Amino acid sequence: MKAYIFPGQGAQFVGMGKDLYENPLAKELFEKANEIIGFRISDIMFSGTDEELKQTNVTQPAIFLHSVILAKVLGNDFKPDMVAGHSLGEFSALVAANALSFEDGLKLVIARANAMQKACELQPSTMAAILGLADEVVEEICANIAAVVVPANYNCPGQLVISGSIEGIDEACLKLTEAGAKRALKLNVGGAFHSPLMEPAKVELQAAIESTNISSPICPIYQNVNAKPTTDPATIKANLIAQLTGAVRWTQTATNMIADGATEFVEVGPGNVLQGLVKKVNREVQTSSASIV
């Protein structure tokens, strides 16, 4: 069975999607996106600077557009048995699997990026990657710290990203290093994504998600918050809302997809980070990047 997976923030690079623009359908979708967004995001993607591409209001829609337009251009070659996306990638997966229209998906991603940016500005906060410790150890240490700090991204065995206040992250990094972590590396991000500090963004995005039409996707989507497959629109909406403050359970998602029969994972969008994470869950599965011939 074939699983299609969609990357999240951090996968962007200058030049992304440029090769697609020659395709008439891709060109039409990029131009439609420029119109919806109100500036030429395609120009920033194809030939902007790293600095321009790094801004949240650009990064999130840019990754979404690259992933979704690539999936659309694949046409009949895009035949997923199951889909999943890492954080932001969940929105790309839903559009690719026909649960969300292109326009609605893009509008939600823009609303999400803006809401997250505002939440970041309310309180200084950050994230850190913890390498070489069992998930349970990280969970237990975070739970015993008074300041806000929680496991946020279960990326693969031995790699868990934590998220929280500056104070919480600093204390957790110290304690996790003492507990034997190979590395506790603070990340260059603007805020504490997938933590309780995103509550203001969740409230703002909830209204947008609830008023958006979501249909049953063409195949099950494995969602971040519980790593379980669903095709039910009401469940999809509830899980999308919970995603902003909930953890991304990518290790569990890959494990469940493999248990349910996935033998091949195709990454749709910029970079190949997710392929590496899937290989760390199970070396035997095939991985590749989607591409147009």
PDB file of C-alpha atoms in Angstrom:
ATOM      1  CA  MET A   1       0.000   0.000   0.000  1.00  0.00           C
ATOM      2  CA  LYS A   2       1.135   3.523  -0.774  1.00  0.00           C
ATOM      3  CA  ALA A   3       1.187   6.293   1.834  1.00  0.00           C
ATOM      4  CA  TYR A   4       1.635   9.920   0.793  1.00  0.00           C
ATOM      5  CA  ILE A   5       3.158  12.217   3.411  1.00  0.00           C
ATOM      6  CA  PHE A   6       3.330  16.019   3.490  1.00  0.00           C
ATOM      7  CA  PRO A   7       6.050  18.089   5.221  1.00  0.00           C
ATOM      8  CA  GLY A   8       5.651  20.952   7.685  1.00  0.00           C
ATOM      9  CA  GLN A   9       7.482  24.157   8.538  1.00  0.00           C
ATOM     10  CA  GLY A  10      11.259  24.042   8.131  1.00  0.00           C
ATOM     11  CA  ALA A  11      11.241  22.225   4.776  1.00  0.00           C
ATOM     12  CA  GLN A  12      11.232  25.445   2.714  1.00  0.00           C
ATOM     13  CA  PHE A  13      14.043  26.487   0.369  1.00  0.00           C
ATOM     14  CA  VAL A  14      14.475  29.248  -2.213  1.00  0.00           C
ATOM     15  CA  GLY A  15      13.546  27.926  -5.662  1.00  0.00           C
ATOM     16  CA  MET A  16      10.849  25.578  -4.316  1.00  0.00           C
ATOM     17  CA  GLY A  17       8.088  24.880  -6.822  1.00  0.00           C
ATOM     18  CA  LYS A  18       9.792  26.746  -9.686  1.00  0.00           C
ATOM     19  CA  ASP A  19      10.004  23.571 -11.795  1.00  0.00           C
ATOM     20  CA  LEU A  20       6.221  23.171 -11.521  1.00  0.00           C
ATOM     21  CA  TYR A  21       5.365  26.619 -12.888  1.00  0.00           C
ATOM     22  CA  GLU A  22       5.820  25.499 -16.524  1.00  0.00           C
ATOM     23  CA  ASN A  23       2.813  23.211 -16.054  1.00  0.00           C
ATOM     24  CA  PRO A  24      -0.434  25.033 -17.042  1.00  0.00           C
ATOM     25  CA  LEU A  25      -2.433  23.717 -14.049  1.00  0.00           C
ATOM     26  CA  ALA A  26       0.385  24.621 -11.645  1.00  0.00           C
ATOM     27  CA  LYS A  27       0.683  28.101 -13.139  1.00  0.00           C
ATOM     28  CA  GLU A  28      -3.059  28.653 -12.750  1.00  0.00           C
ATOM     29  CA  LEU A  29      -2.977  27.541  -9.092  1.00  0.00           C
ATOM     30  CA  PHE A  30       0.082  29.675  -8.244  1.00  0.00           C
ATOM     31  CA  GLU A  31      -1.597  32.737  -9.781  1.00  0.00           C
ATOM     32  CA  LYS A  32      -4.825  31.989  -7.914  1.00  0.00           C
ATOM     33  CA  ALA A  33      -2.796  31.766  -4.685  1.00  0.00           C
ATOM     34  CA  ASN A  34      -1.056  35.110  -5.379  1.00  0.00           C
ATOM     35  CA  GLU A  35      -4.507  36.668  -5.752  1.00  0.00           C
ATOM     36  CA  ILE A  36      -5.892  35.139  -2.532  1.00  0.00           C
ATOM     37  CA  ILE A  37      -2.783  36.043  -0.497  1.00  0.00           C
ATOM     38  CA  GLY A  38      -2.558  39.579  -1.867  1.00  0.00           C
ATOM     39  CA  PHE A  39       1.137  39.465  -2.830  1.00  0.00           C
ATOM     40  CA  ARG A  40       3.186  37.393  -5.267  1.00  0.00           C
ATOM     41  CA  ILE A  41       4.205  34.547  -2.970  1.00  0.00           C
ATOM     42  CA  SER A  42       5.334  32.585  -6.055  1.00  0.00           C
ATOM     43  CA  ASP A  43       8.083  35.198  -6.674  1.00  0.00           C
ATOM     44  CA  ILE A  44       9.361  34.791  -3.092  1.00  0.00           C
ATOM     45  CA  MET A  45       9.274  30.986  -3.427  1.00  0.00           C
ATOM     46  CA  PHE A  46      11.087  30.918  -6.774  1.00  0.00           C
ATOM     47  CA  SER A  47      13.631  33.702  -6.344  1.00  0.00           C
ATOM     48  CA  GLY A  48      13.260  35.454  -2.975  1.00  0.00           C
ATOM     49  CA  THR A  49      15.757  35.463  -0.100  1.00  0.00           C
ATOM     50  CA  ASP A  50      15.997  32.978   2.774  1.00  0.00           C
ATOM     51  CA  GLU A  51      15.002  35.829   5.079  1.00  0.00           C
ATOM     52  CA  GLU A  52      11.772  36.560   3.156  1.00  0.00           C
ATOM     53  CA  LEU A  53      10.908  32.874   2.974  1.00  0.00           C
ATOM     54  CA  LYS A  54      11.446  32.433   6.731  1.00  0.00           C
ATOM     55  CA  GLN A  55       8.584  34.747   7.738  1.00  0.00           C
ATOM     56  CA  THR A  56       5.706  32.680   9.106  1.00  0.00           C
ATOM     57  CA  ASN A  57       3.116  34.377   6.892  1.00  0.00           C
ATOM     58  CA  VAL A  58       5.209  33.290   3.879  1.00  0.00           C
ATOM     59  CA  THR A  59       6.687  29.957   5.050  1.00  0.00           C
ATOM     60  CA  GLN A  60       3.446  28.155   5.867  1.00  0.00           C
ATOM     61  CA  PRO A  61       1.518  29.028   2.681  1.00  0.00           C
ATOM     62  CA  ALA A  62       4.682  28.424   0.586  1.00  0.00           C
ATOM     63  CA  ILE A  63       5.153  24.853   1.856  1.00  0.00           C
ATOM     64  CA  PHE A  64       1.418  24.195   1.524  1.00  0.00           C
ATOM     65  CA  LEU A  65       1.411  25.477  -2.077  1.00  0.00           C
ATOM     66  CA  HIS A  66       4.444  23.464  -3.139  1.00  0.00           C
ATOM     67  CA  SER A  67       2.967  20.258  -1.683  1.00  0.00           C
ATOM     68  CA  VAL A  68      -0.596  20.701  -2.906  1.00  0.00           C
ATOM     69  CA  ILE A  69       0.253  21.931  -6.411  1.00  0.00           C
ATOM     70  CA  LEU A  70       2.698  19.040  -6.848  1.00  0.00           C
ATOM     71  CA  ALA A  71      -0.024  16.569  -5.803  1.00  0.00           C
ATOM     72  CA  LYS A  72      -2.525  18.184  -8.213  1.00  0.00           C
ATOM     73  CA  VAL A  73      -0.038  18.114 -11.114  1.00  0.00           C
ATOM     74  CA  LEU A  74       0.591  14.390 -10.527  1.00  0.00           C
ATOM     75  CA  GLY A  75      -3.035  13.916 -11.616  1.00  0.00           C
ATOM     76  CA  ASN A  76      -3.927  10.241 -12.039  1.00  0.00           C
ATOM     77  CA  ASP A  77      -0.507   9.182 -10.713  1.00  0.00           C
ATOM     78  CA  PHE A  78      -1.583  10.437  -7.274  1.00  0.00           C
ATOM     79  CA  LYS A  79      -3.317   7.345  -5.910  1.00  0.00           C
ATOM     80  CA  PRO A  80      -2.954   7.279  -2.132  1.00  0.00           C
ATOM     81  CA  ASP A  81      -4.128   4.403   0.043  1.00  0.00           C
ATOM     82  CA  MET A  82      -3.554   6.681   3.051  1.00  0.00           C
ATOM     83  CA  VAL A  83      -2.194  10.173   3.746  1.00  0.00           C
ATOM     84  CA  ALA A  84      -0.658  12.108   6.647  1.00  0.00           C
ATOM     85  CA  GLY A  85       1.043  15.464   7.119  1.00  0.00           C
ATOM     86  CA  HIS A  86       3.443  16.783   9.746  1.00  0.00           C
ATOM     87  CA  SER A  87       1.819  19.747  11.530  1.00  0.00           C
ATOM     88  CA  LEU A  88       1.104  22.257   8.721  1.00  0.00           C
ATOM     89  CA  GLY A  89       1.392  19.293   6.315  1.00  0.00           C
ATOM     90  CA  GLU A  90      -1.923  17.958   7.603  1.00  0.00           C
ATOM     91  CA  PHE A  91      -3.678  20.780   5.708  1.00  0.00           C
ATOM     92  CA  SER A  92      -1.759  19.910   2.516  1.00  0.00           C
ATOM     93  CA  ALA A  93      -2.750  16.246   2.937  1.00  0.00           C
ATOM     94  CA  LEU A  94      -6.431  17.154   3.302  1.00  0.00           C
ATOM     95  CA  VAL A  95      -6.453  19.257   0.122  1.00  0.00           C
ATOM     96  CA  ALA A  96      -4.500  16.611  -1.831  1.00  0.00           C
ATOM     97  CA  ALA A  97      -7.007  13.972  -0.662  1.00  0.00           C
ATOM     98  CA  ASN A  98      -9.974  16.139  -1.754  1.00  0.00           C
ATOM     99  CA  ALA A  99     -11.341  16.769   1.744  1.00  0.00           C
ATOM    100  CA  LEU A 100     -10.722  20.522   1.406  1.00  0.00           C
ATOM    101  CA  SER A 101     -10.825  22.768  -1.657  1.00  0.00           C
ATOM    102  CA  PHE A 102      -7.585  24.445  -2.748  1.00  0.00           C
ATOM    103  CA  GLU A 103      -8.948  27.904  -1.901  1.00  0.00           C
ATOM    104  CA  ASP A 104     -10.333  26.915   1.503  1.00  0.00           C
ATOM    105  CA  GLY A 105      -7.135  25.057   2.409  1.00  0.00           C
ATOM    106  CA  LEU A 106      -5.004  28.076   1.525  1.00  0.00           C
ATOM    107  CA  LYS A 107      -7.256  30.450   3.478  1.00  0.00           C
ATOM    108  CA  LEU A 108      -7.057  28.200   6.564  1.00  0.00           C
ATOM    109  CA  VAL A 109      -3.257  27.989   6.297  1.00  0.00           C
ATOM    110  CA  ILE A 110      -3.033  31.801   6.087  1.00  0.00           C
ATOM    111  CA  ALA A 111      -5.388  32.149   9.081  1.00  0.00           C
ATOM    112  CA  ARG A 112      -3.316  29.559  10.988  1.00  0.00           C
ATOM    113  CA  ALA A 113      -0.011  31.310  10.227  1.00  0.00           C
ATOM    114  CA  ASN A 114      -1.385  34.703  11.318  1.00  0.00           C
ATOM    115  CA  ALA A 115      -2.969  33.294  14.495  1.00  0.00           C
ATOM    116  CA  MET A 116       0.260  31.491  15.433  1.00  0.00           C
ATOM    117  CA  GLN A 117       2.308  34.641  14.798  1.00  0.00           C
ATOM    118  CA  LYS A 118       0.040  36.638  17.136  1.00  0.00           C
ATOM    119  CA  ALA A 119       0.230  33.946  19.836  1.00  0.00           C
ATOM    120  CA  CYS A 120       4.050  33.980  19.556  1.00  0.00           C
ATOM    121  CA  GLU A 121       4.096  37.733  20.138  1.00  0.00           C
ATOM    122  CA  LEU A 122       1.976  37.451  23.302  1.00  0.00           C
ATOM    123  CA  GLN A 123       4.641  35.550  25.227  1.00  0.00           C
ATOM    124  CA  PRO A 124       8.318  34.853  24.512  1.00  0.00           C
ATOM    125  CA  SER A 125       8.575  31.106  24.022  1.00  0.00           C
ATOM    126  CA  THR A 126      10.546  28.528  22.068  1.00  0.00           C
ATOM    127  CA  MET A 127      11.184  24.847  21.308  1.00  0.00           C
ATOM    128  CA  ALA A 128      14.109  22.430  21.724  1.00  0.00           C
ATOM    129  CA  ALA A 129      15.055  19.115  20.118  1.00  0.00           C
ATOM    130  CA  ILE A 130      15.920  16.342  22.568  1.00  0.00           C
ATOM    131  CA  LEU A 131      18.018  13.554  21.092  1.00  0.00           C
ATOM    132  CA  GLY A 132      18.815  10.124  22.473  1.00  0.00           C
ATOM    133  CA  LEU A 133      16.263   9.749  25.272  1.00  0.00           C
ATOM    134  CA  ALA A 134      13.180   7.529  25.505  1.00  0.00           C
ATOM    135  CA  ASP A 135       9.891   9.408  25.038  1.00  0.00           C
ATOM    136  CA  GLU A 136       8.713   8.352  28.514  1.00  0.00           C
ATOM    137  CA  VAL A 137      11.744   9.955  30.183  1.00  0.00           C
ATOM    138  CA  VAL A 138      11.150  13.250  28.352  1.00  0.00           C
ATOM    139  CA  GLU A 139       7.440  13.165  29.220  1.00  0.00           C
ATOM    140  CA  GLU A 140       8.125  12.544  32.894  1.00  0.00           C
ATOM    141  CA  ILE A 141      10.740  15.299  33.251  1.00  0.00           C
ATOM    142  CA  CYS A 142       8.524  17.846  31.452  1.00  0.00           C
ATOM    143  CA  ALA A 143       5.559  16.907  33.660  1.00  0.00           C
ATOM    144  CA  ASN A 144       7.598  17.702  36.796  1.00  0.00           C
ATOM    145  CA  ILE A 145       8.589  21.228  35.749  1.00  0.00           C
ATOM    146  CA  ALA A 146       6.414  24.055  37.090  1.00  0.00           C
ATOM    147  CA  ALA A 147       6.852  26.348  34.059  1.00  0.00           C
ATOM    148  CA  VAL A 148       5.103  25.537  30.751  1.00  0.00           C
ATOM    149  CA  VAL A 149       6.988  22.826  28.839  1.00  0.00           C
ATOM    150  CA  VAL A 150       5.485  19.859  26.970  1.00  0.00           C
ATOM    151  CA  PRO A 151       6.467  17.226  24.391  1.00  0.00           C
ATOM    152  CA  ALA A 152       5.416  18.754  21.039  1.00  0.00           C
ATOM    153  CA  ASN A 153       6.789  16.684  18.129  1.00  0.00           C
ATOM    154  CA  TYR A 154       7.328  12.930  18.445  1.00  0.00           C
ATOM    155  CA  ASN A 155       9.464  12.853  15.276  1.00  0.00           C
ATOM    156  CA  CYS A 156      11.052   9.407  15.436  1.00  0.00           C
ATOM    157  CA  PRO A 157      12.443   7.084  18.125  1.00  0.00           C
ATOM    158  CA  GLY A 158      15.070   9.052  20.064  1.00  0.00           C
ATOM    159  CA  GLN A 159      14.037  12.434  18.679  1.00  0.00           C
ATOM    160  CA  LEU A 160      11.413  14.441  20.517  1.00  0.00           C
ATOM    161  CA  VAL A 161      10.903  18.204  20.280  1.00  0.00           C
ATOM    162  CA  ILE A 162       9.673  19.997  23.409  1.00  0.00           C
ATOM    163  CA  SER A 163       7.837  23.305  23.454  1.00  0.00           C
ATOM    164  CA  GLY A 164       7.111  25.958  26.083  1.00  0.00           C
ATOM    165  CA  SER A 165       8.116  29.157  27.839  1.00  0.00           C
ATOM    166  CA  ILE A 166      11.774  30.235  27.712  1.00  0.00           C
ATOM    167  CA  GLU A 167      12.084  29.410  31.422  1.00  0.00           C
ATOM    168  CA  GLY A 168      10.433  25.995  30.997  1.00  0.00           C
ATOM    169  CA  ILE A 169      12.616  25.057  28.012  1.00  0.00           C
ATOM    170  CA  ASP A 170      15.827  26.147  29.770  1.00  0.00           C
ATOM    171  CA  GLU A 171      15.022  24.103  32.876  1.00  0.00           C
ATOM    172  CA  ALA A 172      13.947  21.069  30.828  1.00  0.00           C
ATOM    173  CA  CYS A 173      17.117  21.162  28.659  1.00  0.00           C
ATOM    174  CA  LEU A 174      19.249  21.175  31.803  1.00  0.00           C
ATOM    175  CA  LYS A 175      17.370  18.277  33.431  1.00  0.00           C
ATOM    176  CA  LEU A 176      17.151  16.239  30.223  1.00  0.00           C
ATOM    177  CA  THR A 177      20.898  16.594  29.652  1.00  0.00           C
ATOM    178  CA  GLU A 178      21.490  15.421  33.225  1.00  0.00           C
ATOM    179  CA  ALA A 179      19.190  12.462  32.507  1.00  0.00           C
ATOM    180  CA  GLY A 180      21.434  11.387  29.609  1.00  0.00           C
ATOM    181  CA  ALA A 181      20.147  13.154  26.487  1.00  0.00           C
ATOM    182  CA  LYS A 182      22.814  13.155  23.752  1.00  0.00           C
ATOM    183  CA  ARG A 183      21.745  16.681  22.844  1.00  0.00           C
ATOM    184  CA  ALA A 184      19.232  19.263  24.016  1.00  0.00           C
ATOM    185  CA  LEU A 185      19.261  21.802  21.232  1.00  0.00           C
ATOM    186  CA  LYS A 186      17.213  24.989  21.341  1.00  0.00           C
ATOM    187  CA  LEU A 187      15.585  25.646  17.959  1.00  0.00           C
ATOM    188  CA  ASN A 188      15.505  28.894  16.043  1.00  0.00           C
ATOM    189  CA  VAL A 189      11.710  29.235  16.055  1.00  0.00           C
ATOM    190  CA  GLY A 190       9.440  32.122  16.917  1.00  0.00           C
ATOM    191  CA  GLY A 191       7.325  30.406  19.531  1.00  0.00           C
ATOM    192  CA  ALA A 192       6.047  27.394  21.406  1.00  0.00           C
ATOM    193  CA  PHE A 193       4.115  25.572  18.691  1.00  0.00           C
ATOM    194  CA  HIS A 194       1.970  22.595  19.722  1.00  0.00           C
ATOM    195  CA  SER A 195       1.866  23.683  23.373  1.00  0.00           C
ATOM    196  CA  PRO A 196      -0.733  25.285  25.696  1.00  0.00           C
ATOM    197  CA  LEU A 197       0.811  28.671  24.787  1.00  0.00           C
ATOM    198  CA  MET A 198      -0.904  28.347  21.383  1.00  0.00           C
ATOM    199  CA  GLU A 199      -4.356  28.485  23.039  1.00  0.00           C
ATOM    200  CA  PRO A 200      -5.091  32.034  21.702  1.00  0.00           C
ATOM    201  CA  ALA A 201      -4.296  30.811  18.166  1.00  0.00           C
ATOM    202  CA  LYS A 202      -6.483  27.740  18.667  1.00  0.00           C
ATOM    203  CA  VAL A 203      -9.473  29.884  19.668  1.00  0.00           C
ATOM    204  CA  GLU A 204      -8.966  32.102  16.618  1.00  0.00           C
ATOM    205  CA  LEU A 205      -8.526  29.209  14.195  1.00  0.00           C
ATOM    206  CA  GLN A 206     -11.421  27.201  15.615  1.00  0.00           C
ATOM    207  CA  ALA A 207     -13.998  29.623  14.185  1.00  0.00           C
ATOM    208  CA  ALA A 208     -12.327  29.494  10.743  1.00  0.00           C
ATOM    209  CA  ILE A 209     -12.186  25.664  10.717  1.00  0.00           C
ATOM    210  CA  GLU A 210     -15.770  25.266  11.914  1.00  0.00           C
ATOM    211  CA  SER A 211     -17.096  27.508   9.148  1.00  0.00           C
ATOM    212  CA  THR A 212     -15.104  25.701   6.417  1.00  0.00           C
ATOM    213  CA  ASN A 213     -16.590  22.866   4.405  1.00  0.00           C
ATOM    214  CA  ILE A 214     -14.638  19.619   4.902  1.00  0.00           C
ATOM    215  CA  SER A 215     -15.703  16.495   2.981  1.00  0.00           C
ATOM    216  CA  SER A 216     -14.706  12.861   3.348  1.00  0.00           C
ATOM    217  CA  PRO A 217     -11.202  12.402   1.868  1.00  0.00           C
ATOM    218  CA  ILE A 218     -10.557   9.842  -0.913  1.00  0.00           C
ATOM    219  CA  CYS A 219      -8.590   7.722   1.591  1.00  0.00           C
ATOM    220  CA  PRO A 220      -8.005   7.692   5.378  1.00  0.00           C
ATOM    221  CA  ILE A 221      -5.956  10.537   6.841  1.00  0.00           C
ATOM    222  CA  TYR A 222      -3.825   9.761   9.896  1.00  0.00           C
ATOM    223  CA  GLN A 223      -4.020  12.896  12.024  1.00  0.00           C
ATOM    224  CA  ASN A 224      -1.311  14.367  14.246  1.00  0.00           C
ATOM    225  CA  VAL A 225      -3.116  14.507  17.574  1.00  0.00           C
ATOM    226  CA  ASN A 226      -3.959  10.807  17.866  1.00  0.00           C
ATOM    227  CA  ALA A 227      -2.075   9.155  14.952  1.00  0.00           C
ATOM    228  CA  LYS A 228      -5.281   7.340  13.982  1.00  0.00           C
ATOM    229  CA  PRO A 229      -6.934   7.060  10.554  1.00  0.00           C
ATOM    230  CA  THR A 230     -10.253   8.744   9.823  1.00  0.00           C
ATOM    231  CA  THR A 231     -12.446   9.767   6.901  1.00  0.00           C
ATOM    232  CA  ASP A 232     -15.120  11.446   9.041  1.00  0.00           C
ATOM    233  CA  PRO A 233     -15.352  15.228   8.409  1.00  0.00           C
ATOM    234  CA  ALA A 234     -16.476  16.055  11.984  1.00  0.00           C
ATOM    235  CA  THR A 235     -13.536  14.102  13.460  1.00  0.00           C
ATOM    236  CA  ILE A 236     -11.130  15.721  10.991  1.00  0.00           C
ATOM    237  CA  LYS A 237     -12.288  19.206  12.073  1.00  0.00           C
ATOM    238  CA  ALA A 238     -12.035  18.442  15.800  1.00  0.00           C
ATOM    239  CA  ASN A 239      -8.519  17.016  15.360  1.00  0.00           C
ATOM    240  CA  LEU A 240      -7.397  20.000  13.245  1.00  0.00           C
ATOM    241  CA  ILE A 241      -8.511  22.371  16.002  1.00  0.00           C
ATOM    242  CA  ALA A 242      -6.820  20.276  18.714  1.00  0.00           C
ATOM    243  CA  GLN A 243      -3.609  20.160  16.641  1.00  0.00           C
ATOM    244  CA  LEU A 244      -2.456  23.704  17.511  1.00  0.00           C
ATOM    245  CA  THR A 245      -2.044  22.947  21.213  1.00  0.00           C
ATOM    246  CA  GLY A 246      -1.612  19.163  20.903  1.00  0.00           C
ATOM    247  CA  ALA A 247       1.507  17.162  20.078  1.00  0.00           C
ATOM    248  CA  VAL A 248       2.440  15.956  16.578  1.00  0.00           C
ATOM    249  CA  ARG A 249       2.607  12.174  17.021  1.00  0.00           C
ATOM    250  CA  TRP A 250       4.653  11.420  13.922  1.00  0.00           C
ATOM    251  CA  THR A 251       6.457   8.334  15.307  1.00  0.00           C
ATOM    252  CA  GLN A 252       3.080   6.812  16.173  1.00  0.00           C
ATOM    253  CA  THR A 253       1.578   7.878  12.819  1.00  0.00           C
ATOM    254  CA  ALA A 254       4.319   6.163  10.783  1.00  0.00           C
ATOM    255  CA  THR A 255       4.122   3.091  13.042  1.00  0.00           C
ATOM    256  CA  ASN A 256       0.327   2.849  12.596  1.00  0.00           C
ATOM    257  CA  MET A 257       0.463   3.366   8.825  1.00  0.00           C
ATOM    258  CA  ILE A 258       3.023   0.564   8.509  1.00  0.00           C
ATOM    259  CA  ALA A 259       0.936  -1.692  10.769  1.00  0.00           C
ATOM    260  CA  ASP A 260      -2.066  -0.978   8.528  1.00  0.00           C
ATOM    261  CA  GLY A 261      -0.191  -2.095   5.410  1.00  0.00           C
ATOM    262  CA  ALA A 262       1.881   0.846   4.120  1.00  0.00           C
ATOM    263  CA  THR A 263       4.949  -0.480   2.292  1.00  0.00           C
ATOM    264  CA  GLU A 264       5.868   2.675   0.386  1.00  0.00           C
ATOM    265  CA  PHE A 265       5.968   6.298   1.592  1.00  0.00           C
ATOM    266  CA  VAL A 266       6.001   9.122  -0.956  1.00  0.00           C
ATOM    267  CA  GLU A 267       6.871  12.590   0.349  1.00  0.00           C
ATOM    268  CA  VAL A 268       5.006  15.362  -1.473  1.00  0.00           C
ATOM    269  CA  GLY A 269       6.544  18.816  -1.133  1.00  0.00           C
ATOM    270  CA  PRO A 270       9.890  20.427  -0.361  1.00  0.00           C
ATOM    271  CA  GLY A 271      12.748  18.421   1.155  1.00  0.00           C
ATOM    272  CA  ASN A 272      12.991  14.819   2.356  1.00  0.00           C
ATOM    273  CA  VAL A 273      12.909  15.179   6.144  1.00  0.00           C
ATOM    274  CA  LEU A 274       9.852  12.956   6.604  1.00  0.00           C
ATOM    275  CA  GLN A 275      11.411  10.115   4.608  1.00  0.00           C
ATOM    276  CA  GLY A 276      14.328  10.128   7.043  1.00  0.00           C
ATOM    277  CA  LEU A 277      11.974  10.030  10.031  1.00  0.00           C
ATOM    278  CA  VAL A 278       9.954   7.142   8.554  1.00  0.00           C
ATOM    279  CA  LYS A 279      13.181   5.177   7.926  1.00  0.00           C
ATOM    280  CA  LYS A 280      14.071   5.599  11.608  1.00  0.00           C
ATOM    281  CA  VAL A 281      10.740   4.016  12.520  1.00  0.00           C
ATOM    282  CA  ASN A 282      11.207   1.144  10.040  1.00  0.00           C
ATOM    283  CA  ARG A 283      14.230   0.677   7.765  1.00  0.00           C
ATOM    284  CA  GLU A 284      12.423  -1.847   5.547  1.00  0.00           C
ATOM    285  CA  VAL A 285       9.832   0.471   4.009  1.00  0.00           C
ATOM    286  CA  GLN A 286      10.460   2.175   0.671  1.00  0.00           C
ATOM    287  CA  THR A 287      10.577   5.963   0.618  1.00  0.00           C
ATOM    288  CA  SER A 288      10.749   8.451  -2.254  1.00  0.00           C
ATOM    289  CA  SER A 289       9.953  12.028  -3.243  1.00  0.00           C
ATOM    290  CA  ALA A 290       7.044  12.798  -5.547  1.00  0.00           C
ATOM    291  CA  SER A 291       8.200  14.351  -8.805  1.00  0.00           C
ATOM    292  CA  ILE A 292       6.827  15.208 -12.207  1.00  0.00           C
ATOM    293  CA  VAL A 293       8.522  13.579 -15.168  1.00  0.00           C
TER     294      VAL A 293
END
